[in-house]
Each structure stands twice: as C-alpha cells, then as structure tokens.
C-alpha cells in the first residue's frame, strides 16, 4: 500500500471521529507519549484518550485545541482526513466498512484492526472491497429497486407527503378550464389536454406494457379503448403530467420512481383539488366524520387514489399523522407510507416494499371479511402503540388498501366505535411468522410444500429508460399511427 492509496481514500472521506482519533494516536506515539502522559496534559483520564483515539467519542473544539497544543501540532493537522501512511489507510477503510449498515446486516463480529498482521488486514480490506463491488453491480436488481423506494419514501415522510409546488401546478391546470368546485368531469380533463395542445386518441392496439403513449411531435396522446369504457381521467392526467412537469426520459431507476410519484401526485391533485378537498375534510373533522369513502364519493375517484390523496392533505391541513398500505392477498406490501410511527417490516436495506405485512394488521385481516361493500375498521395494538385503521379490498380481490392513524387521533374519524381489535407483536417472529410450536413439532419434518414462485422473483428490473416498457412495440405503434 502506498501514500497514493491513502490520499485517494481521503478524497472520499470527510474528517470524522475515527480519522481524528487515529491522527491523535499517530502524533502521540511520534512524540513518545503514553496515554497517561497525554491525558495529564489535557486534564483527561488515559481511558478517555483511548476512547477518543479509537473513534468512539467525538471531541469538542476546546478539547481538540488542547490536544493539538499538547502534541505541538496545528489543529488542522488533527482534522486532516488523509491517512498518515498506508497501514492507517487500510485500518480506516476496514473500520468504516465494519461501521456500515451493510456489514451490520451480515451479523459478523467486529475485528480489531490495530492488532492484525499487515497481510491479514490487506486480505480483509480486499474482501470488503469485493463485496462492495458486488453490491454496486446490482444496479438494476430488485435490491436496487427496494433501496430506491426506501430513499423516496424517506423524502416523502420528511415533507409529510405534501408537495406545494405540485399543488400549484394542479391549480394552474384547473384554472385553464374554469374549475370552481365539485367533481372534475371527464370533459374538463379532456379540455386540459386540449389547452396543452394535445389531441386524444383511443386505440385498440396500445402495447400491453404501456398505459398511454405520447407523440410529442404531433401532439397526440394515445389511450386504450378499455379506458374509454371506464374512467380515463387518471391515466390521461398522469400522461399529461410528464409534459406539464417537463420530465425527460429517466436516467436511472431512482429518477423513474421520482417521476412516477410526481406524475401520480399531480393527477390526484387535479382530480381531488386542494381548494375543494381541504374545506370538505376540515368540516368533516369538525363534525368528527372523516372518511376516505366520503372523499372518494365526493370527487368520483377510486378508493386507492382517495386514500393516497388523504395522506397528501391530512398532516399539512388537518394536523394528523397517518399511514397507508397497499397489500397483496399473499401479504406482500406493494406500497407503503407513514409519518405516524407504525412499525413496518423492513429488509436489511431498510426497504418495506416486498416484505410481508403482519397478519394482524388491518390490511391483512380485511381479506377475511365477507362484506366487501361496507367500510372495515379495526384497532391494532403494536409495540409502537395502538393504531386505528380503515381498509377496503379493491375490485378484483387481489389487493387491499388501508389508511390509519395513532389512537390519539381516531376521535376525528367515522368508524372509531369499532369493537374489532387485534394485537401485533411484529417484528417478533413469534407474532405471525413462526408456526405454533405444537404444529411445528408435529409437521416440520414431514411437510414438503411446493412454493408458488412469482416469475419475476429472480429477475432483474426490466432494462430500458422506463422499466418494463418494450421500446420496439412503442416505436412500431407510433409508426403505424403516424401514417
């Protein structure tokens, strides 16, 4: 190892307690001082100096200044993150890897690098680098998709899932067609397309991998005939959102997810306008009659969109922390959001999507309810506190949507009188992931089930700028319709 390696490592790392501690140790030994000697000069115990040198304790500016004086160096010498030699570069790199979430998730013991022979230290660092490279090469894998989802969910939580810039864009679009109150009609959404210069074309040969296709040269928006038979507003507005927001082809999966969230948000903000939805929700809260069903019926949208929109507005305008889940009948979480502390299951990367929701959660128990017409309400006691939720199984029966709040805020909602209560112990495996002991003892050695494996389980995220979209089909479609 050379000083070049040490300097290249410093380019990526800012000074931290670990690099500062190792600098202090280097200069102390260079001066021939023991821990006790240095401790006496700065009025600290030798054990405290050792803790600082091992990077396990941050130092104040005052103490750092005193240590620099005692060691006869400038304070900048202690703050310089550049390793003093190749050996220290290896030690710092190894210890930073061991402090990472990735290493912690492996359940491996911490290695004391100071006492390792040089060749052993080089081998450990080499293995750590190879592991990091393998993880980096998973750029288009389900792991990367879950990581990107986690980061996006954290951004949404930081803003309480409310984006004023998108609300303003939605208000501008509604002003174009003279919207004042009530449901946004199909005619008004079609007029938005016209005002933006697009003509609408319903076709029977839209590629199966797409919901819509925009011909940006001829200003044509192609939608499926199937949409025309139901409610085309959402898909139309989502497609137009890409142009309104100036979105280009995404450079990576993170950007793809960000664009999708923004387009869906804008479509919902048009169909459930802030100017009309907030007064309605505020009045419902005053009457203690908050209900996702009322929001859905007032604006003529699907339950999922109404539930999403409620999370946009609940914290910002009603002061309510909330959570949302879309769960498959198998128990797999497909979408999730919370700012109320509900303990979602996560993988080692911190991702929620793809994990199994607790069987005691409302989003799971609702699948067992025979009445799919009426709202379902349930209280759930969790290690993080008690929560109230309302849930509904979507048409088709494959997915359920649940929206809920902590117990302290249930007084504002319809359904608060529900007598149904469950208790979740998750993430404790004994809650619902482990079979009861008696059953396990009887059957564990005799059962050989055949798993129903999803075809996409081992596949990478489909390639292309827009994952899952067949570019050839899209271009052939546009070629046919451009004639």
PDB file of N, CA, C and O in Angstrom, residues 24-42 49 53 66-72:
ATOM      1  N   UNK A  24      -4.531  11.637  16.275  1.00  0.00           N
ATOM      2  CA  UNK A  24      -4.057  11.904  17.643  1.00  0.00           C
ATOM      3  C   UNK A  24      -3.115  10.790  18.091  1.00  0.00           C
ATOM      4  O   UNK A  24      -2.039  11.048  18.652  1.00  0.00           O
ATOM      5  N   UNK A  25      -3.493   9.534  17.817  1.00  0.00           N
ATOM      6  CA  UNK A  25      -2.648   8.402  18.208  1.00  0.00           C
ATOM      7  C   UNK A  25      -1.296   8.469  17.499  1.00  0.00           C
ATOM      8  O   UNK A  25      -0.245   8.223  18.121  1.00  0.00           O
ATOM      9  N   UNK A  26      -1.303   8.803  16.207  1.00  0.00           N
ATOM     10  CA  UNK A  26      -0.069   8.869  15.436  1.00  0.00           C
ATOM     11  C   UNK A  26       0.892   9.905  16.027  1.00  0.00           C
ATOM     12  O   UNK A  26       2.076   9.610  16.276  1.00  0.00           O
ATOM     13  N   UNK A  27       0.371  11.107  16.279  1.00  0.00           N
ATOM     14  CA  UNK A  27       1.251  12.167  16.798  1.00  0.00           C
ATOM     15  C   UNK A  27       1.672  11.882  18.233  1.00  0.00           C
ATOM     16  O   UNK A  27       2.789  12.215  18.632  1.00  0.00           O
ATOM     17  N   UNK A  28       0.800  11.242  19.024  1.00  0.00           N
ATOM     18  CA  UNK A  28       1.176  10.893  20.398  1.00  0.00           C
ATOM     19  C   UNK A  28       2.352   9.918  20.384  1.00  0.00           C
ATOM     20  O   UNK A  28       3.333  10.106  21.117  1.00  0.00           O
ATOM     21  N   UNK A  29       2.275   8.887  19.578  1.00  0.00           N
ATOM     22  CA  UNK A  29       3.352   7.896  19.529  1.00  0.00           C
ATOM     23  C   UNK A  29       4.609   8.502  18.923  1.00  0.00           C
ATOM     24  O   UNK A  29       5.727   8.152  19.321  1.00  0.00           O
ATOM     25  N   UNK A  30       4.425   9.407  17.964  1.00  0.00           N
ATOM     26  CA  UNK A  30       5.586  10.067  17.364  1.00  0.00           C
ATOM     27  C   UNK A  30       6.341  10.893  18.397  1.00  0.00           C
ATOM     28  O   UNK A  30       7.574  11.026  18.320  1.00  0.00           O
ATOM     29  N   UNK A  31       5.579  11.419  19.365  1.00  0.00           N
ATOM     30  CA  UNK A  31       6.210  12.219  20.426  1.00  0.00           C
ATOM     31  C   UNK A  31       6.706  11.348  21.575  1.00  0.00           C
ATOM     32  O   UNK A  31       7.243  11.855  22.561  1.00  0.00           O
ATOM     33  N   UNK A  32       6.496  10.041  21.512  1.00  0.00           N
ATOM     34  CA  UNK A  32       6.946   9.143  22.578  1.00  0.00           C
ATOM     35  C   UNK A  32       6.121   9.275  23.832  1.00  0.00           C
ATOM     36  O   UNK A  32       6.616   8.989  24.942  1.00  0.00           O
ATOM     37  N   UNK A  33       4.842   9.657  23.714  1.00  0.00           N
ATOM     38  CA  UNK A  33       3.980   9.873  24.871  1.00  0.00           C
ATOM     39  C   UNK A  33       3.060   8.671  25.075  1.00  0.00           C
ATOM     40  O   UNK A  33       2.612   8.033  24.120  1.00  0.00           O
ATOM     41  N   UNK A  34       2.790   8.360  26.345  1.00  0.00           N
ATOM     42  CA  UNK A  34       1.798   7.334  26.666  1.00  0.00           C
ATOM     43  C   UNK A  34       0.422   7.990  26.734  1.00  0.00           C
ATOM     44  O   UNK A  34       0.294   9.223  26.710  1.00  0.00           O
ATOM     45  N   UNK A  35      -0.611   7.157  26.861  1.00  0.00           N
ATOM     46  CA  UNK A  35      -1.976   7.686  27.023  1.00  0.00           C
ATOM     47  C   UNK A  35      -2.067   8.538  28.279  1.00  0.00           C
ATOM     48  O   UNK A  35      -2.710   9.591  28.289  1.00  0.00           O
ATOM     49  N   UNK A  36      -1.399   8.063  29.332  1.00  0.00           N
ATOM     50  CA  UNK A  36      -1.424   8.819  30.601  1.00  0.00           C
ATOM     51  C   UNK A  36      -0.717  10.167  30.448  1.00  0.00           C
ATOM     52  O   UNK A  36      -1.174  11.185  30.981  1.00  0.00           O
ATOM     53  N   UNK A  37       0.428  10.174  29.727  1.00  0.00           N
ATOM     54  CA  UNK A  37       1.161  11.430  29.517  1.00  0.00           C
ATOM     55  C   UNK A  37       0.268  12.470  28.839  1.00  0.00           C
ATOM     56  O   UNK A  37       0.194  13.625  29.282  1.00  0.00           O
ATOM     57  N   UNK A  38      -0.393  12.056  27.757  1.00  0.00           N
ATOM     58  CA  UNK A  38      -1.245  12.999  27.035  1.00  0.00           C
ATOM     59  C   UNK A  38      -2.454  13.389  27.868  1.00  0.00           C
ATOM     60  O   UNK A  38      -2.877  14.565  27.868  1.00  0.00           O
ATOM     61  N   UNK A  39      -2.997  12.411  28.608  1.00  0.00           N
ATOM     62  CA  UNK A  39      -4.147  12.693  29.450  1.00  0.00           C
ATOM     63  C   UNK A  39      -3.840  13.755  30.507  1.00  0.00           C
ATOM     64  O   UNK A  39      -4.663  14.638  30.778  1.00  0.00           O
ATOM     65  N   UNK A  40      -2.652  13.679  31.087  1.00  0.00           N
ATOM     66  CA  UNK A  40      -2.261  14.670  32.106  1.00  0.00           C
ATOM     67  C   UNK A  40      -2.174  16.065  31.516  1.00  0.00           C
ATOM     68  O   UNK A  40      -2.561  17.053  32.147  1.00  0.00           O
ATOM     69  N   UNK A  41      -1.672  16.166  30.273  1.00  0.00           N
ATOM     70  CA  UNK A  41      -1.507  17.479  29.655  1.00  0.00           C
ATOM     71  C   UNK A  41      -2.841  18.161  29.333  1.00  0.00           C
ATOM     72  O   UNK A  41      -2.917  19.383  29.248  1.00  0.00           O
ATOM     73  N   UNK A  42      -3.899  17.355  29.130  1.00  0.00           N
ATOM     74  CA  UNK A  42      -5.202  17.952  28.775  1.00  0.00           C
ATOM     75  C   UNK A  42      -6.232  17.708  29.867  1.00  0.00           C
ATOM     76  O   UNK A  42      -7.428  17.935  29.661  1.00  0.00           O
ATOM     77  N   UNK A  49      -8.735   9.278  26.674  1.00  0.00           N
ATOM     78  CA  UNK A  49      -7.887   9.495  25.495  1.00  0.00           C
ATOM     79  C   UNK A  49      -7.952   8.272  24.579  1.00  0.00           C
ATOM     80  O   UNK A  49      -8.037   8.397  23.353  1.00  0.00           O
ATOM     81  N   UNK A  53      -9.074   8.135  20.687  1.00  0.00           N
ATOM     82  CA  UNK A  53      -8.191   7.608  19.638  1.00  0.00           C
ATOM     83  C   UNK A  53      -8.846   6.474  18.847  1.00  0.00           C
ATOM     84  O   UNK A  53      -8.552   6.285  17.661  1.00  0.00           O
ATOM     85  N   UNK A  66      -6.799  21.783  22.823  1.00  0.00           N
ATOM     86  CA  UNK A  66      -5.865  21.413  23.891  1.00  0.00           C
ATOM     87  C   UNK A  66      -4.982  20.235  23.466  1.00  0.00           C
ATOM     88  O   UNK A  66      -3.776  20.207  23.742  1.00  0.00           O
ATOM     89  N   UNK A  67      -5.560  19.271  22.769  1.00  0.00           N
ATOM     90  CA  UNK A  67      -4.783  18.125  22.302  1.00  0.00           C
ATOM     91  C   UNK A  67      -3.748  18.549  21.264  1.00  0.00           C
ATOM     92  O   UNK A  67      -2.598  18.075  21.285  1.00  0.00           O
ATOM     93  N   UNK A  68      -4.125  19.454  20.374  1.00  0.00           N
ATOM     94  CA  UNK A  68      -3.177  19.946  19.365  1.00  0.00           C
ATOM     95  C   UNK A  68      -2.007  20.645  20.039  1.00  0.00           C
ATOM     96  O   UNK A  68      -0.839  20.457  19.657  1.00  0.00           O
ATOM     97  N   UNK A  69      -2.310  21.452  21.055  1.00  0.00           N
ATOM     98  CA  UNK A  69      -1.249  22.161  21.788  1.00  0.00           C
ATOM     99  C   UNK A  69      -0.324  21.177  22.487  1.00  0.00           C
ATOM    100  O   UNK A  69       0.906  21.302  22.451  1.00  0.00           O
ATOM    101  N   UNK A  70      -0.918  20.164  23.143  1.00  0.00           N
ATOM    102  CA  UNK A  70      -0.120  19.172  23.867  1.00  0.00           C
ATOM    103  C   UNK A  70       0.773  18.364  22.932  1.00  0.00           C
ATOM    104  O   UNK A  70       1.876  17.950  23.319  1.00  0.00           O
ATOM    105  N   UNK A  71       0.306  18.164  21.712  1.00  0.00           N
ATOM    106  CA  UNK A  71       1.063  17.368  20.736  1.00  0.00           C
ATOM    107  C   UNK A  71       1.972  18.231  19.869  1.00  0.00           C
ATOM    108  O   UNK A  71       2.687  17.717  19.002  1.00  0.00           O
ATOM    109  N   UNK A  72       1.888  19.561  20.085  1.00  0.00           N
ATOM    110  CA  UNK A  72       2.723  20.520  19.351  1.00  0.00           C
ATOM    111  C   UNK A  72       2.462  20.435  17.839  1.00  0.00           C
ATOM    112  O   UNK A  72       3.394  20.369  17.038  1.00  0.00           O
TER     113      UNK A  72
END
